[in-house]
PDB file of C-alpha atoms in Angstrom:
ATOM      1  CA  UNK B1312      -0.548   5.664   0.687  1.00  0.00           C
ATOM      2  CA  UNK B1313       0.342   8.439  -1.657  1.00  0.00           C
ATOM      3  CA  UNK B1314       3.939   9.350  -2.307  1.00  0.00           C
ATOM      4  CA  UNK B1315       5.517  12.660  -3.067  1.00  0.00           C
ATOM      5  CA  UNK B1316       6.882  15.762  -1.451  1.00  0.00           C
ATOM      6  CA  UNK B1317       3.435  17.071  -0.509  1.00  0.00           C
ATOM      7  CA  UNK B1318       2.664  14.020   1.679  1.00  0.00           C
ATOM      8  CA  UNK B1319       3.288  14.592   5.376  1.00  0.00           C
ATOM      9  CA  UNK B1320       4.288  11.617   7.517  1.00  0.00           C
ATOM     10  CA  UNK B1321       5.661  11.062  10.960  1.00  0.00           C
ATOM     11  CA  UNK B1322       9.430  11.672  10.763  1.00  0.00           C
ATOM     12  CA  UNK B1323      10.587   8.054  10.532  1.00  0.00           C
ATOM     13  CA  UNK B1324      13.263   8.614   7.889  1.00  0.00           C
ATOM     14  CA  UNK B1325      13.244   7.493   4.284  1.00  0.00           C
ATOM     15  CA  UNK B1326      13.737   3.710   4.538  1.00  0.00           C
ATOM     16  CA  UNK B1327      11.123   2.316   2.101  1.00  0.00           C
ATOM     17  CA  UNK B1328      10.280  -0.642   4.365  1.00  0.00           C
ATOM     18  CA  UNK B1329       9.735   1.654   7.338  1.00  0.00           C
ATOM     19  CA  UNK B1330       7.602   4.003   5.223  1.00  0.00           C
ATOM     20  CA  UNK B1331       5.453   1.078   4.059  1.00  0.00           C
ATOM     21  CA  UNK B1332       5.096  -0.201   7.649  1.00  0.00           C
ATOM     22  CA  UNK B1333       4.224   3.300   8.870  1.00  0.00           C
ATOM     23  CA  UNK B1334       1.640   3.836   6.151  1.00  0.00           C
ATOM     24  CA  UNK B1335      -0.067   0.432   6.209  1.00  0.00           C
ATOM     25  CA  UNK B1336       0.427  -1.234   9.607  1.00  0.00           C
ATOM     26  CA  UNK B1337       1.584   0.944  12.508  1.00  0.00           C
ATOM     27  CA  UNK B1338      -1.348   2.323  14.421  1.00  0.00           C
ATOM     28  CA  UNK B1339      -3.886   0.155  12.578  1.00  0.00           C
ATOM     29  CA  UNK B1340      -6.277  -1.847  14.704  1.00  0.00           C
ATOM     30  CA  UNK B1341      -5.067  -5.406  15.126  1.00  0.00           C
ATOM     31  CA  UNK B1342      -6.970  -8.057  17.034  1.00  0.00           C
ATOM     32  CA  UNK B1343      -6.683 -11.796  17.477  1.00  0.00           C
ATOM     33  CA  UNK B1344      -4.574 -13.901  19.805  1.00  0.00           C
ATOM     34  CA  UNK B1345      -1.979 -15.070  17.260  1.00  0.00           C
ATOM     35  CA  UNK B1346      -1.475 -11.695  15.510  1.00  0.00           C
ATOM     36  CA  UNK B1347      -1.114  -9.929  18.866  1.00  0.00           C
ATOM     37  CA  UNK B1348       1.240 -12.633  20.128  1.00  0.00           C
ATOM     38  CA  UNK B1349       3.421 -11.990  17.072  1.00  0.00           C
ATOM     39  CA  UNK B1350       3.433  -8.237  17.626  1.00  0.00           C
ATOM     40  CA  UNK B1351       4.141  -8.573  21.347  1.00  0.00           C
ATOM     41  CA  UNK B1352       7.016 -10.958  20.585  1.00  0.00           C
ATOM     42  CA  UNK B1353       8.518  -8.687  17.945  1.00  0.00           C
ATOM     43  CA  UNK B1354       8.202  -5.650  20.227  1.00  0.00           C
ATOM     44  CA  UNK B1355      10.121  -7.600  22.875  1.00  0.00           C
ATOM     45  CA  UNK B1356      12.841  -8.486  20.356  1.00  0.00           C
ATOM     46  CA  UNK B1357      13.010  -4.807  19.385  1.00  0.00           C
ATOM     47  CA  UNK B1358      13.704  -3.738  22.967  1.00  0.00           C
ATOM     48  CA  UNK B1359      16.981  -1.832  22.937  1.00  0.00           C
ATOM     49  CA  UNK B1360      17.212  -1.931  19.151  1.00  0.00           C
ATOM     50  CA  UNK B1361      15.760  -0.155  16.143  1.00  0.00           C
ATOM     51  CA  UNK B1362      12.394  -1.287  14.777  1.00  0.00           C
ATOM     52  CA  UNK B1363      13.972  -1.225  11.306  1.00  0.00           C
ATOM     53  CA  UNK B1364      16.167  -4.175  12.371  1.00  0.00           C
ATOM     54  CA  UNK B1365      13.140  -6.192  13.466  1.00  0.00           C
ATOM     55  CA  UNK B1366      11.208  -5.265  10.347  1.00  0.00           C
ATOM     56  CA  UNK B1367      14.054  -6.490   8.112  1.00  0.00           C
ATOM     57  CA  UNK B1368      14.107  -9.785  10.004  1.00  0.00           C
ATOM     58  CA  UNK B1369      10.344 -10.208  10.449  1.00  0.00           C
ATOM     59  CA  UNK B1370       9.846 -12.768   7.667  1.00  0.00           C
ATOM     60  CA  UNK B1371      12.596 -14.969   9.094  1.00  0.00           C
ATOM     61  CA  UNK B1372      11.149 -14.581  12.598  1.00  0.00           C
ATOM     62  CA  UNK B1373       7.833 -15.822  11.229  1.00  0.00           C
ATOM     63  CA  UNK B1374       9.521 -18.820   9.631  1.00  0.00           C
ATOM     64  CA  UNK B1375      11.506 -19.940  12.667  1.00  0.00           C
ATOM     65  CA  UNK B1376       8.750 -19.214  15.204  1.00  0.00           C
ATOM     66  CA  UNK B1377       6.130 -21.297  13.336  1.00  0.00           C
ATOM     67  CA  UNK B1378       4.212 -18.246  12.152  1.00  0.00           C
ATOM     68  CA  UNK B1379       3.928 -17.188  15.800  1.00  0.00           C
ATOM     69  CA  UNK B1380       1.285 -19.855  16.359  1.00  0.00           C
ATOM     70  CA  UNK B1381       1.146 -19.859  20.180  1.00  0.00           C
ATOM     71  CA  UNK B1382       0.417 -23.598  20.371  1.00  0.00           C
ATOM     72  CA  UNK B1383       3.421 -24.452  18.196  1.00  0.00           C
ATOM     73  CA  UNK B1384       5.776 -22.036  19.976  1.00  0.00           C
ATOM     74  CA  UNK B1385       4.648 -23.329  23.384  1.00  0.00           C
ATOM     75  CA  UNK B1386       5.985 -26.766  22.384  1.00  0.00           C
ATOM     76  CA  UNK B1387       9.491 -25.405  21.704  1.00  0.00           C
ATOM     77  CA  UNK B1388      12.202 -26.880  23.902  1.00  0.00           C
ATOM     78  CA  UNK B1389      15.909 -26.406  24.526  1.00  0.00           C
ATOM     79  CA  UNK B1390      16.840 -27.800  21.089  1.00  0.00           C
ATOM     80  CA  UNK B1391      14.657 -25.102  19.528  1.00  0.00           C
ATOM     81  CA  UNK B1392      16.311 -22.424  21.676  1.00  0.00           C
ATOM     82  CA  UNK B1393      19.727 -23.615  20.446  1.00  0.00           C
ATOM     83  CA  UNK B1394      18.466 -23.698  16.837  1.00  0.00           C
ATOM     84  CA  UNK B1395      17.190 -20.132  17.173  1.00  0.00           C
ATOM     85  CA  UNK B1396      20.403 -18.915  18.800  1.00  0.00           C
ATOM     86  CA  UNK B1397      22.260 -20.247  15.761  1.00  0.00           C
ATOM     87  CA  UNK B1398      20.016 -18.482  13.218  1.00  0.00           C
ATOM     88  CA  UNK B1399      21.661 -15.273  11.956  1.00  0.00           C
ATOM     89  CA  UNK B1400      18.366 -14.293  10.307  1.00  0.00           C
ATOM     90  CA  UNK B1401      16.839 -13.269  13.644  1.00  0.00           C
ATOM     91  CA  UNK B1402      17.917 -11.361  16.729  1.00  0.00           C
ATOM     92  CA  UNK B1403      19.806 -13.987  18.707  1.00  0.00           C
ATOM     93  CA  UNK B1404      19.148 -13.134  22.315  1.00  0.00           C
ATOM     94  CA  UNK B1405      18.568 -16.103  24.633  1.00  0.00           C
ATOM     95  CA  UNK B1406      16.448 -14.145  27.110  1.00  0.00           C
ATOM     96  CA  UNK B1407      14.158 -12.828  24.380  1.00  0.00           C
ATOM     97  CA  UNK B1408      13.867 -16.249  22.716  1.00  0.00           C
ATOM     98  CA  UNK B1409      13.064 -17.950  26.018  1.00  0.00           C
ATOM     99  CA  UNK B1410      10.583 -15.194  26.884  1.00  0.00           C
ATOM    100  CA  UNK B1411       8.767 -15.717  23.580  1.00  0.00           C
ATOM    101  CA  UNK B1412       8.382 -19.430  24.308  1.00  0.00           C
ATOM    102  CA  UNK B1413       7.310 -18.783  27.904  1.00  0.00           C
ATOM    103  CA  UNK B1414       4.840 -16.138  26.704  1.00  0.00           C
ATOM    104  CA  UNK B1415       3.245 -18.611  24.287  1.00  0.00           C
ATOM    105  CA  UNK B1416       2.729 -20.978  27.216  1.00  0.00           C
ATOM    106  CA  UNK B1417       1.313 -18.171  29.365  1.00  0.00           C
ATOM    107  CA  UNK B1418      -1.057 -17.175  26.568  1.00  0.00           C
ATOM    108  CA  UNK B1419      -2.367 -20.741  26.372  1.00  0.00           C
ATOM    109  CA  UNK B1420      -2.867 -20.773  30.156  1.00  0.00           C
ATOM    110  CA  UNK B1421      -5.143 -17.726  30.070  1.00  0.00           C
ATOM    111  CA  UNK B1422      -8.790 -18.203  30.963  1.00  0.00           C
ATOM    112  CA  UNK B1423      -9.717 -15.392  28.583  1.00  0.00           C
ATOM    113  CA  UNK B1424      -8.904 -14.206  25.097  1.00  0.00           C
ATOM    114  CA  UNK B1425      -5.413 -12.728  24.890  1.00  0.00           C
ATOM    115  CA  UNK B1426      -6.725 -10.180  22.406  1.00  0.00           C
ATOM    116  CA  UNK B1427      -9.549  -9.131  24.734  1.00  0.00           C
ATOM    117  CA  UNK B1428      -7.120  -8.922  27.655  1.00  0.00           C
ATOM    118  CA  UNK B1429      -4.729  -6.622  25.801  1.00  0.00           C
ATOM    119  CA  UNK B1430      -7.491  -4.454  24.349  1.00  0.00           C
ATOM    120  CA  UNK B1431      -9.005  -4.005  27.820  1.00  0.00           C
ATOM    121  CA  UNK B1432      -6.112  -1.596  28.478  1.00  0.00           C
ATOM    122  CA  UNK B1433      -6.751   0.595  25.427  1.00  0.00           C
ATOM    123  CA  UNK B1434      -7.252   4.164  26.641  1.00  0.00           C
ATOM    124  CA  UNK B1435      -9.802   6.653  25.439  1.00  0.00           C
ATOM    125  CA  UNK B1436      -8.604   8.589  22.375  1.00  0.00           C
ATOM    126  CA  UNK B1437      -6.582  11.681  23.186  1.00  0.00           C
ATOM    127  CA  UNK B1438      -5.611  14.720  21.149  1.00  0.00           C
ATOM    128  CA  UNK B1439      -3.217  14.082  18.301  1.00  0.00           C
ATOM    129  CA  UNK B1440       0.415  14.762  19.130  1.00  0.00           C
ATOM    130  CA  UNK B1441       1.980  17.609  17.167  1.00  0.00           C
ATOM    131  CA  UNK B1442       5.558  16.421  17.743  1.00  0.00           C
ATOM    132  CA  UNK B1443       7.263  13.381  19.183  1.00  0.00           C
ATOM    133  CA  UNK B1444       7.845  15.393  22.359  1.00  0.00           C
ATOM    134  CA  UNK B1445       4.087  14.934  22.906  1.00  0.00           C
ATOM    135  CA  UNK B1446       4.313  11.124  22.642  1.00  0.00           C
ATOM    136  CA  UNK B1447       4.929   9.337  25.935  1.00  0.00           C
ATOM    137  CA  UNK B1448       7.167   6.277  26.353  1.00  0.00           C
ATOM    138  CA  UNK B1449       4.729   4.826  28.865  1.00  0.00           C
ATOM    139  CA  UNK B1450       1.255   5.588  30.148  1.00  0.00           C
ATOM    140  CA  UNK B1451      -0.799   4.504  33.137  1.00  0.00           C
ATOM    141  CA  UNK B1452      -2.479   1.988  30.817  1.00  0.00           C
ATOM    142  CA  UNK B1453       0.804   0.493  29.593  1.00  0.00           C
ATOM    143  CA  UNK B1454       2.047   0.230  33.174  1.00  0.00           C
ATOM    144  CA  UNK B1455      -1.173  -1.574  34.128  1.00  0.00           C
ATOM    145  CA  UNK B1456      -0.939  -3.855  31.074  1.00  0.00           C
ATOM    146  CA  UNK B1457       2.660  -4.786  31.878  1.00  0.00           C
ATOM    147  CA  UNK B1458       1.826  -5.435  35.533  1.00  0.00           C
ATOM    148  CA  UNK B1459      -1.133  -7.655  34.623  1.00  0.00           C
ATOM    149  CA  UNK B1460       0.855  -9.575  32.015  1.00  0.00           C
ATOM    150  CA  UNK B1461       3.682 -10.152  34.499  1.00  0.00           C
ATOM    151  CA  UNK B1462       1.191 -11.500  37.059  1.00  0.00           C
ATOM    152  CA  UNK B1463      -0.054 -13.900  34.394  1.00  0.00           C
ATOM    153  CA  UNK B1464       3.464 -15.190  33.719  1.00  0.00           C
ATOM    154  CA  UNK B1465       4.459 -13.111  30.707  1.00  0.00           C
ATOM    155  CA  UNK B1466       8.062 -11.975  30.405  1.00  0.00           C
ATOM    156  CA  UNK B1467       9.924  -9.191  28.615  1.00  0.00           C
ATOM    157  CA  UNK B1468       6.863  -6.959  28.398  1.00  0.00           C
ATOM    158  CA  UNK B1469       7.537  -3.928  30.575  1.00  0.00           C
ATOM    159  CA  UNK B1470       5.606  -0.655  30.408  1.00  0.00           C
ATOM    160  CA  UNK B1471       7.632   0.734  27.474  1.00  0.00           C
ATOM    161  CA  UNK B1472       7.262  -2.442  25.413  1.00  0.00           C
ATOM    162  CA  UNK B1473       3.564  -2.573  26.333  1.00  0.00           C
ATOM    163  CA  UNK B1474       3.126   0.996  25.115  1.00  0.00           C
ATOM    164  CA  UNK B1475       4.967   0.253  21.865  1.00  0.00           C
ATOM    165  CA  UNK B1476       2.586  -2.676  21.405  1.00  0.00           C
ATOM    166  CA  UNK B1477      -0.374  -0.364  22.020  1.00  0.00           C
ATOM    167  CA  UNK B1478       0.943   2.044  19.381  1.00  0.00           C
ATOM    168  CA  UNK B1479       1.693  -0.653  16.827  1.00  0.00           C
ATOM    169  CA  UNK B1480      -1.711  -2.320  17.124  1.00  0.00           C
ATOM    170  CA  UNK B1481      -3.947   0.742  17.100  1.00  0.00           C
ATOM    171  CA  UNK B1482      -4.856   0.768  20.778  1.00  0.00           C
ATOM    172  CA  UNK B1483      -3.551   4.321  20.640  1.00  0.00           C
ATOM    173  CA  UNK B1484      -3.027   6.555  17.611  1.00  0.00           C
ATOM    174  CA  UNK B1485       0.305   8.319  17.974  1.00  0.00           C
ATOM    175  CA  UNK B1486       0.610   9.389  14.352  1.00  0.00           C
ATOM    176  CA  UNK B1487       1.300  13.104  14.451  1.00  0.00           C
ATOM    177  CA  UNK B1488      -1.613  15.475  13.845  1.00  0.00           C
ATOM    178  CA  UNK B1489      -0.590  16.329  10.275  1.00  0.00           C
ATOM    179  CA  UNK B1490       0.468  12.777   9.278  1.00  0.00           C
ATOM    180  CA  UNK B1491      -1.298  11.175   6.333  1.00  0.00           C
ATOM    181  CA  UNK B1492      -1.830   7.991   8.397  1.00  0.00           C
ATOM    182  CA  UNK B1493      -3.470   9.767  11.364  1.00  0.00           C
ATOM    183  CA  UNK B1494      -6.808   8.155  12.080  1.00  0.00           C
ATOM    184  CA  UNK B1495      -6.352   5.545   9.355  1.00  0.00           C
ATOM    185  CA  UNK B1496      -7.518   2.745  11.643  1.00  0.00           C
ATOM    186  CA  UNK B1497     -10.879   4.473  11.986  1.00  0.00           C
ATOM    187  CA  UNK B1498     -11.332   5.211   8.274  1.00  0.00           C
TER     188      UNK B1498
END
């Protein structure tokens, strides 16, 4: 994306990594079981924290979680949990680590594509928000997604995390109306 004072972006601050993520990834359509498993896992690790923290640690997360390959993560056991809890390069939260492993197993138990399941909750496009006051924390669709995922054995994916996943993967476009990245997934 272009740089400069005349470029309007969502007000995410001036962290270069966050600006790059905003401009090139957030809100862009993402499909596929493994890529969506990664995003769902990282959104769960972000819960209660800043996305900037997760973004700074994302490469290490990818290393220690076998590239977020669901089959590999599903084979993780207690020794892997202990290894991960000892790794200062990631967010060391036992519940989130165990949820990621359990979620990989739940993904493999699905009788449908994980990607198709998640995208089945994507709402119809709505008007562009003009401020963050117009952006919800949850929607009926994210509540339904979270409820369905819970029924299928997924953990640590409540309605707010589900909505953040929807935003991050282009299921919804919450870039503000005057943001340079608005509608980028459809371009």
